[in-house]
Every structure is written in structure tokens, then in C-alpha cells.
């Protein structure tokens, strides 16, 4: 079952040959058990960081304070190697105040969040699974390691991670853990908006989008939205809409459906969640146009293409399609898609970049730079969007003399 990449096997063999224990651990073990190819491979070891660094010629101190060294080995890919550790007291609902290096693998696994992530494997020592994580994977259940109140109290983000794993893995969250999440939901307010945003995006991109209801039932939704409430009567509809999206739909499209009810508040929510300016611009643009009337002419389609680009307009049509408004029936949307494709295939002009004349041409016929030139270019572009045959210098420049 466990076929390790060359660099991972080499690191483990080198550590073992030097008298240390070494295991792959966490998400990569979970994924192998599920029959999924891991994206990353993490190693945990009894060796201390200086000992790890002494065994390999190329290392980086990526998290040395917490015992983590990145090792380049074998095929040149980087792998994180972390010393067994136990965590000290958590004073901020997020990170331990200190870490202490541990002597054996069970101690290290006991500090982890969920049983499905508290599994380790060594080619020589076999599977280390003291908390029944392998069985929980088979059952499809997310359960805290040890006491849920303690785990969530240590790191409030774990409550949101539990829901995210439910969405991504299609698992259910243990009922006792859900109750503790409800009881401790207010502590999520202590977590940075950036970390909440990351978990929300991963959740919305999961196949089991119905896990959104767990956010609502545990009261976590209020804190995910930075102390706002999701309209209770819209959540089921939102889940159905996100499910109906094309499988290639990106995170911005999913966020637009999730926030479709926010209207003018959309940008404020996205800013509160620390999205970057480009993300705010695109997502809010989708939200602003979700319920706008469909373009009724080729010229109106080009106006959309000019304002938001062909890529984003096609995605907006997909969003409008899944919303299923009576005023936007699927056949009409398909007709617009076909017209967009035709506009692009024929390379019809809808931006100044494609216009047959530019500022230099206008300056040559006496149009001064500045607002007057900008207005003149826009006038010509609008004419060409109405009639593509006008897009030649011979036909456009005389229009300025009228």
C-alpha cells in the first residue's frame, strides 16, 4: 500500500541508518489509506534538528523553532522533517506558547488535531495508529484526538478545519465534536481573518458542499462572516447552486454564489476576510451582475465583454445559469454563449486595443491629448461595437470631423 517517493524513502533510510526513528505522518498517510495520491509528504523523526541537518548536505530552517527542517534529497524535491514534539499551553486559541521535543511517536501523534491525521508509517516499523485513525477513515468520520473540548480550546481554527475536511473528504464530523464546536464557537473570533479565509475557500471547493450546513448548525458561520449572519432561508438554495456549477468552476465563482445575497456589503465582507484587491474586484463584480438582466443584443454583449472581459463574462453566464432565474432561462444563456464565441472567432472589436486607430492617429488630425482624446476614442469604439465594418482608419477618422 505504501509506496514512497525516492526522496522520502532516502530521507527515512538515512535517518534510520543513523540510529533514529523516522515516519511519514499526517495527511500523506491519510491520503494513501484512502487511495489518493498525496500532494505533500511530511516526515517526523526522533532526531533533533541539528542531527537532521548533519545528515543531509542541503537543508533549510523553515520552522526550526518548532523542530522543522526542510530537506532536499533524492530527486531534488523538498520534504519537511520535524522532530517528535509535544505542545505547551495554548494562550491565544491558535498556537502553543512553547514546544518540547518528545521521545517517541505516540507522544507526537497525541498533539495532533484529528485521528485521521494522527497516523504515521515507517517502512521498517509499520503503522503507528494509537488513536484509531485508520478505522475512522474507513468509517468516514472526523474525530478529535482525545478530548474535543481540549483540542478546540487549544486551537479554535480546528473547528473550521473539521468542517473543511467534511467538505473535502466527504466525511461526517463526530457528533460529540460538533457539540463542542457549538459550545466554543465564540473563540473562532480570536483567529486571524486570513486563516479563516483560507479554510472557507478550501471548504467551498470541496465536493461535499453540504458541509456548509455544519457551519450554520454549530454557529461558526457567524464568525466566518466576521460577525454577520447568513440568511437562514438561502443556505439550502446556495448549496444546490454551488453543486450545480461546472466542475471546473473556480473559487471566485463559488464565493460569488456563497455571497450572492450580500449586495453592497460584498466588498466589505471580502475586505474583512483579507482577500486581495483583485479577488475583491472579480468576486464583487460577479455578485453585482448576478441578478442583472441578460444582454439583449450583440452590442450589449460587447459592452459586457469590454467591461469585464470575455473570460469573466462566460463565467458570469455560468453563474446566472445555475441560479436559474425565470428571466434567464438556459436556452437564452446558451444563445448568448454562442454569440460570444462568434464575436471572438470573428475578432470583432470591443476594446480600445482592437480599435483600428489610436492616440497617435487622433493627434495627427488635431485631437488634443487628455479628456478630449479619450472621449473621441470611446466614441469611435462605441460606433465600431455597433458596426464592426467601421473598424478601419479610413472610416473612423472622418467621423471625428463631423
Coordinates of C-alpha atoms in Angstrom, one line a residue:
X1 CA 0.0 0.0 0.0
X2 CA 2.7 2.5 1.0
X3 CA 5.0 3.2 -2.0
X4 CA 7.2 6.1 -1.0
X5 CA 8.8 8.6 -3.4
X6 CA 12.5 8.3 -3.9
X7 CA 13.5 11.4 -1.9
X8 CA 11.1 10.4 1.0
X9 CA 12.5 6.9 1.2
X10 CA 16.1 8.2 1.1
X11 CA 15.5 10.6 4.0
X12 CA 13.9 7.9 6.1
X13 CA 16.6 5.4 5.3
X14 CA 19.3 7.9 6.1
X15 CA 17.7 8.8 9.5
X16 CA 17.2 5.1 10.4
X17 CA 20.8 4.2 9.4
X18 CA 22.0 6.9 11.9
X19 CA 20.0 5.3 14.7
X20 CA 16.9 7.5 14.7
X21 CA 13.3 6.6 14.2
X22 CA 11.5 8.2 11.1
X23 CA 7.9 8.0 9.8
X24 CA 5.8 9.7 7.2
X25 CA 3.0 11.3 9.1
X26 CA -0.3 13.2 8.8
X27 CA -2.2 14.0 5.6
X28 CA 0.1 11.9 3.3
X29 CA -0.6 8.8 5.4
X30 CA -4.4 9.6 5.4
X31 CA -4.4 10.0 1.6
X32 CA -2.5 6.8 1.0
X33 CA -5.0 4.9 3.1
X34 CA -7.8 6.5 1.2
X35 CA -6.2 5.5 -2.1
X36 CA -5.4 9.1 -3.1
X37 CA -2.0 10.3 -4.2
X38 CA -0.6 12.7 -1.6
X39 CA 0.3 16.2 -2.6
X40 CA 2.9 16.6 0.1
X41 CA 5.0 14.2 2.2
X42 CA 5.9 15.1 5.7
X43 CA 8.3 13.2 7.9
X44 CA 8.5 13.0 11.7
X45 CA 11.6 11.7 13.5
X46 CA 13.2 11.2 16.9
X47 CA 16.3 13.1 15.6
X48 CA 16.8 16.6 16.8
X49 CA 17.1 19.4 14.2
X50 CA 20.9 19.7 14.4
X51 CA 21.1 15.9 13.9
X52 CA 18.8 16.1 10.9
X53 CA 20.9 18.9 9.4
X54 CA 24.1 17.0 10.0
X55 CA 22.9 14.1 7.9
X56 CA 21.9 15.9 4.7
X57 CA 24.0 18.4 2.6
X58 CA 21.1 20.6 1.6
X59 CA 18.7 21.8 4.3
X60 CA 16.7 24.9 5.2
X61 CA 15.5 26.1 8.6
X62 CA 11.8 26.5 7.6
X63 CA 10.4 26.1 11.1
X64 CA 13.4 25.5 13.3
X65 CA 11.7 26.9 16.5
X66 CA 9.1 24.1 16.2
X67 CA 11.6 21.4 15.1
X68 CA 11.1 21.6 11.4
X69 CA 13.9 21.3 8.8
X70 CA 13.3 21.2 5.0
X71 CA 15.5 18.6 3.4
X72 CA 16.4 18.4 -0.3
X73 CA 17.2 14.9 -1.2
X74 CA 16.9 12.3 -4.0
X75 CA 15.0 13.8 -6.9
X76 CA 15.6 17.3 -5.6
X77 CA 12.1 17.9 -4.1
X78 CA 11.8 19.4 -0.7
X79 CA 10.4 17.5 2.2
X80 CA 9.7 18.8 5.7
X81 CA 11.3 16.8 8.6
X82 CA 10.0 17.6 12.1
X83 CA 11.3 16.3 15.4
X84 CA 8.8 14.5 17.6
X85 CA 7.3 17.1 19.9
X86 CA 4.6 17.9 22.4
X87 CA 3.0 21.3 22.6
X88 CA 3.0 23.6 25.6
X89 CA 0.0 25.7 26.8
X90 CA -2.1 27.4 24.1
X91 CA -2.7 31.0 25.2
X92 CA -4.3 32.5 22.2
X93 CA -6.6 29.8 20.8
X94 CA -4.2 29.2 18.0
X95 CA -0.5 28.4 18.7
X96 CA 1.3 26.8 21.6
X97 CA 3.4 29.1 23.8
X98 CA 6.3 26.6 23.5
X99 CA 7.1 23.2 22.2
X100 CA 9.1 20.4 23.8
X101 CA 10.8 17.7 21.8
X102 CA 9.4 14.2 22.6
X103 CA 10.9 10.8 22.8
X104 CA 8.6 8.6 20.9
X105 CA 6.0 8.7 18.1
X106 CA 2.8 8.3 20.2
X107 CA 3.6 11.5 22.1
X108 CA 3.9 13.4 18.9
X109 CA 0.7 12.0 17.4
X110 CA -1.2 12.8 20.6
X111 CA -0.9 16.6 20.0
X112 CA -2.5 16.5 16.5
X113 CA -6.0 17.6 15.7
X114 CA -8.0 14.7 14.3
X115 CA -7.5 10.9 14.4
X116 CA -7.4 10.7 10.6
X117 CA -4.3 13.0 10.7
X118 CA -2.7 11.3 13.7
X119 CA -1.3 8.3 11.8
X120 CA 2.3 7.6 10.9
X121 CA 4.0 4.9 8.8
X122 CA 7.6 3.6 8.7
X123 CA 8.8 1.0 6.1
X124 CA 10.6 -0.8 8.9
X125 CA 8.3 -0.1 11.9
X126 CA 4.9 -0.3 10.2
X127 CA 1.8 1.7 11.0
X128 CA 1.6 3.8 14.2
X129 CA -2.1 4.5 14.8
X130 CA -2.7 4.8 18.6
X131 CA -6.0 6.7 18.2
X132 CA -7.9 4.6 15.7
X133 CA -7.4 6.9 12.7
X134 CA -7.4 4.2 10.1
X135 CA -10.7 2.9 11.3
X136 CA -12.2 6.4 11.3
X137 CA -11.0 6.8 7.7
X138 CA -12.9 3.6 6.8
X139 CA -16.0 4.8 8.6
X140 CA -15.7 8.3 7.1
X141 CA -15.7 10.1 10.4
X142 CA -13.7 13.2 11.6
X143 CA -13.0 12.9 15.3
X144 CA -10.7 14.8 17.6
X145 CA -7.6 13.2 19.1
X146 CA -8.6 12.7 22.7
X147 CA -11.0 15.3 24.2
X148 CA -12.7 17.6 21.7
X149 CA -13.1 20.4 24.1
X150 CA -9.3 20.4 24.8
X151 CA -8.4 20.2 21.1
X152 CA -10.7 23.0 20.0
X153 CA -9.8 25.0 23.1
X154 CA -6.1 24.8 22.1
X155 CA -6.7 25.9 18.5
X156 CA -10.1 27.3 17.5
X157 CA -9.3 27.0 13.8
X158 CA -9.6 23.3 14.3
X159 CA -13.4 23.7 14.4
X160 CA -13.4 25.2 11.0
X161 CA -10.9 22.6 9.8
X162 CA -13.2 19.9 10.9
X163 CA -16.0 21.3 8.6
X164 CA -13.5 21.8 5.8
X165 CA -12.4 18.2 6.0
X166 CA -16.0 17.1 5.9
X167 CA -16.4 19.1 2.7
X168 CA -13.2 18.0 1.0
X169 CA -13.2 14.3 2.1
X170 CA -17.0 13.7 2.2
X171 CA -16.7 12.6 5.8
X172 CA -19.1 13.3 8.7
X173 CA -18.0 15.1 11.9
X174 CA -18.4 13.2 15.1
X175 CA -21.5 14.4 17.0
X176 CA -19.6 15.0 20.3
X177 CA -17.1 17.1 18.4
X178 CA -19.9 19.1 16.7
X179 CA -21.4 19.8 20.1
X180 CA -18.1 21.1 21.5
X181 CA -17.7 23.3 18.3
X182 CA -21.1 24.8 19.1
X183 CA -20.0 25.5 22.7
X184 CA -16.7 27.0 21.7
X185 CA -17.8 28.8 18.6
X186 CA -17.0 32.3 20.0
X187 CA -13.3 31.5 20.2
X188 CA -13.2 31.5 16.4
X189 CA -13.3 35.3 16.7
X190 CA -9.7 35.1 18.0
X191 CA -8.4 33.6 14.8
X192 CA -7.0 35.8 12.1
X193 CA -9.2 36.6 9.1
X194 CA -6.6 35.3 6.7
X195 CA -6.7 31.8 8.2
X196 CA -10.5 31.8 8.3
X197 CA -10.5 32.8 4.6
X198 CA -8.1 30.0 3.7
X199 CA -10.4 27.4 5.3
X200 CA -13.5 28.9 3.8
X201 CA -12.1 28.8 0.3
X202 CA -11.0 25.2 0.7
X203 CA -14.4 24.3 2.1
X204 CA -16.3 25.9 -0.9
X205 CA -14.1 24.0 -3.3
X206 CA -14.8 20.6 -1.6
X207 CA -17.1 18.1 -3.3
X208 CA -19.4 17.8 -0.2
X209 CA -20.5 21.4 -0.2
X210 CA -23.4 20.4 2.0
X211 CA -20.9 20.7 4.8
X212 CA -21.8 24.4 4.8
X213 CA -24.8 23.5 6.9
X214 CA -22.4 22.4 9.7
X215 CA -21.1 26.0 9.8
X216 CA -24.6 27.1 10.4
X217 CA -25.7 24.5 12.9
X218 CA -22.5 25.0 15.0
X219 CA -22.8 28.8 14.9
X220 CA -19.4 29.1 13.2
X221 CA -20.9 30.8 10.2
X222 CA -21.4 34.0 12.1
X223 CA -17.7 34.2 12.8
X224 CA -16.6 33.0 9.4
X225 CA -18.6 36.0 8.0
X226 CA -16.8 38.2 10.5
X227 CA -19.8 38.5 12.9
X228 CA -22.5 38.5 10.3
X229 CA -25.3 36.0 9.9
X230 CA -26.1 34.0 6.8
X231 CA -29.8 34.4 5.7
X232 CA -31.4 31.1 7.0
X233 CA -33.7 30.7 4.1
X234 CA -31.0 30.9 1.5
X235 CA -28.4 28.4 2.6
X236 CA -30.1 25.3 1.1
X237 CA -30.5 27.1 -2.2
X238 CA -26.9 28.3 -2.2
X239 CA -25.7 24.7 -1.6
X240 CA -27.8 23.5 -4.6
X241 CA -26.4 26.2 -6.8
X242 CA -22.8 25.5 -5.9
X243 CA -23.4 21.8 -6.5
X244 CA -24.8 22.7 -10.0
X245 CA -21.7 24.5 -11.0
X246 CA -19.4 23.1 -13.7
X247 CA -16.7 21.0 -12.0
X248 CA -14.1 23.4 -13.3
X249 CA -15.7 26.4 -11.6
X250 CA -13.0 28.4 -9.7
X251 CA -13.1 29.6 -6.2
X252 CA -14.2 33.1 -7.1
X253 CA -17.3 31.8 -8.8
X254 CA -18.1 29.7 -5.7
X255 CA -17.6 32.6 -3.4
X256 CA -19.9 34.7 -5.6
X257 CA -22.7 32.2 -5.1
X258 CA -21.9 32.0 -1.4
X259 CA -22.1 35.7 -1.1
X260 CA -24.9 36.3 -3.7
X261 CA -27.2 37.8 -1.0
X262 CA -24.7 40.4 0.2
X263 CA -25.2 43.1 -2.4
X264 CA -23.4 46.3 -1.5
X265 CA -21.9 44.6 1.6
X266 CA -20.0 42.1 -0.5
X267 CA -16.8 44.2 -0.8
X268 CA -16.8 44.9 3.0
X269 CA -17.1 41.2 3.8
X270 CA -14.3 40.3 1.4
X271 CA -12.1 43.1 2.8
X272 CA -12.8 41.8 6.3
X273 CA -11.7 38.4 5.2
X274 CA -8.5 39.9 3.8
X275 CA -9.0 39.0 0.2
X276 CA -6.6 40.7 -2.2
X277 CA -7.8 43.6 -4.3
X278 CA -8.0 41.5 -7.5
X279 CA -10.1 38.9 -5.8
X280 CA -12.4 41.6 -4.3
X281 CA -12.8 43.2 -7.7
X282 CA -13.8 40.0 -9.5
X283 CA -16.0 38.4 -6.9
X284 CA -17.9 41.6 -6.2
X285 CA -18.3 42.1 -10.0
X286 CA -20.0 38.7 -10.2
X287 CA -22.2 39.5 -7.3
X288 CA -23.2 42.9 -8.7
X289 CA -24.2 41.3 -12.0
X290 CA -25.8 38.0 -10.9
X291 CA -29.3 39.4 -11.0
X292 CA -28.9 42.0 -13.7
X293 CA -30.9 41.5 -16.9
X294 CA -29.2 39.5 -19.7
X295 CA -27.9 41.5 -22.7
X296 CA -30.5 41.6 -25.4
X297 CA -28.3 42.5 -28.4
X298 CA -24.8 41.8 -29.8
X299 CA -23.9 45.3 -28.9
X300 CA -24.9 44.8 -25.2
X301 CA -22.9 41.6 -25.2
X302 CA -19.8 43.6 -26.4
X303 CA -20.4 46.1 -23.6
X304 CA -20.1 43.3 -21.1
X305 CA -17.0 41.9 -22.8
X306 CA -15.5 45.4 -22.7
X307 CA -16.2 46.0 -19.1
X308 CA -15.4 42.6 -17.5
X309 CA -13.5 40.6 -20.2
X310 CA -14.6 37.6 -22.2
X311 CA -13.3 35.2 -19.6
X312 CA -15.3 36.7 -16.7
X313 CA -18.4 37.2 -18.8
X314 CA -18.5 33.5 -19.7
X315 CA -18.1 32.6 -16.1
X316 CA -20.9 35.1 -15.2
X317 CA -23.2 33.3 -17.6
X318 CA -22.4 30.0 -15.9
X319 CA -23.4 31.6 -12.5
X320 CA -26.6 33.1 -13.9
X321 CA -27.4 29.7 -15.4
X322 CA -27.2 27.8 -12.1
X323 CA -29.1 30.5 -10.3
X324 CA -32.0 29.5 -12.6
X325 CA -33.9 32.8 -12.6
X326 CA -37.1 32.6 -14.6
X327 CA -35.9 35.7 -16.6
X328 CA -32.7 33.9 -17.5
X329 CA -33.7 30.6 -19.0
X330 CA -30.9 28.2 -20.0
X331 CA -31.7 28.3 -23.8
X332 CA -31.3 32.1 -23.8
X333 CA -28.0 31.8 -21.9
X334 CA -26.7 29.2 -24.4
X335 CA -27.6 31.6 -27.3
X336 CA -25.5 34.3 -25.7
X337 CA -22.6 31.9 -25.2
X338 CA -22.7 31.1 -28.9
X339 CA -22.8 34.8 -29.8
X340 CA -19.8 35.4 -27.6
X341 CA -17.9 32.6 -29.3
X342 CA -18.8 34.1 -32.7
X343 CA -17.7 37.6 -31.7
X344 CA -14.3 36.2 -30.5
X345 CA -13.9 34.0 -33.6
X346 CA -14.6 36.9 -35.9
X347 CA -12.3 39.1 -33.8
X348 CA -14.8 41.9 -33.6
X349 CA -13.6 44.9 -31.7
X350 CA -14.8 45.7 -28.2
X351 CA -11.8 47.3 -26.6
X352 CA -9.6 50.2 -27.5
X353 CA -6.7 47.8 -28.0
X354 CA -8.5 46.3 -31.0
X355 CA -9.6 49.7 -32.5
X356 CA -8.0 50.5 -35.9
X357 CA -6.9 53.9 -34.7
X358 CA -5.0 55.1 -31.6
X359 CA -4.0 58.2 -29.9
X360 CA -1.2 59.0 -32.3
X361 CA -3.7 58.8 -35.2
X362 CA -6.0 61.2 -33.4
X363 CA -3.2 63.6 -32.6
X364 CA -2.2 63.7 -36.3
X365 CA -5.7 65.0 -37.2
X366 CA -5.6 67.7 -34.5
X367 CA -7.3 66.0 -31.5
X368 CA -5.6 67.2 -28.3
X369 CA -4.4 64.7 -25.7
X370 CA -6.4 64.3 -22.5
X371 CA -10.1 64.1 -21.9
X372 CA -11.0 65.2 -25.4
X373 CA -8.9 62.4 -27.0
X374 CA -10.2 59.8 -24.5
X375 CA -13.8 60.8 -25.3
X376 CA -13.1 60.7 -29.0
X377 CA -11.6 57.2 -28.8
X378 CA -14.6 56.0 -26.8
X379 CA -16.9 57.5 -29.4
X380 CA -15.2 55.6 -32.1
X381 CA -15.1 52.3 -30.1
X382 CA -18.9 52.6 -29.5
X383 CA -19.5 53.1 -33.2
X384 CA -17.4 50.0 -34.0
X385 CA -19.2 47.9 -31.4
X386 CA -22.4 48.7 -33.2
X387 CA -21.0 48.2 -36.7
X388 CA -17.8 46.1 -37.0
X389 CA -17.3 47.2 -40.6
X390 CA -16.4 50.7 -39.4
X391 CA -13.1 49.5 -37.9
X392 CA -10.7 50.9 -40.4
X393 CA -8.8 54.2 -40.2
X394 CA -10.3 55.3 -43.4
X395 CA -13.8 55.1 -42.0
X396 CA -13.1 56.1 -38.4
X397 CA -11.1 59.3 -38.7
X398 CA -13.6 61.2 -40.9
X399 CA -16.2 60.5 -38.1
X400 CA -14.2 62.9 -35.9
X401 CA -14.7 65.8 -38.4
X402 CA -18.5 65.6 -38.1

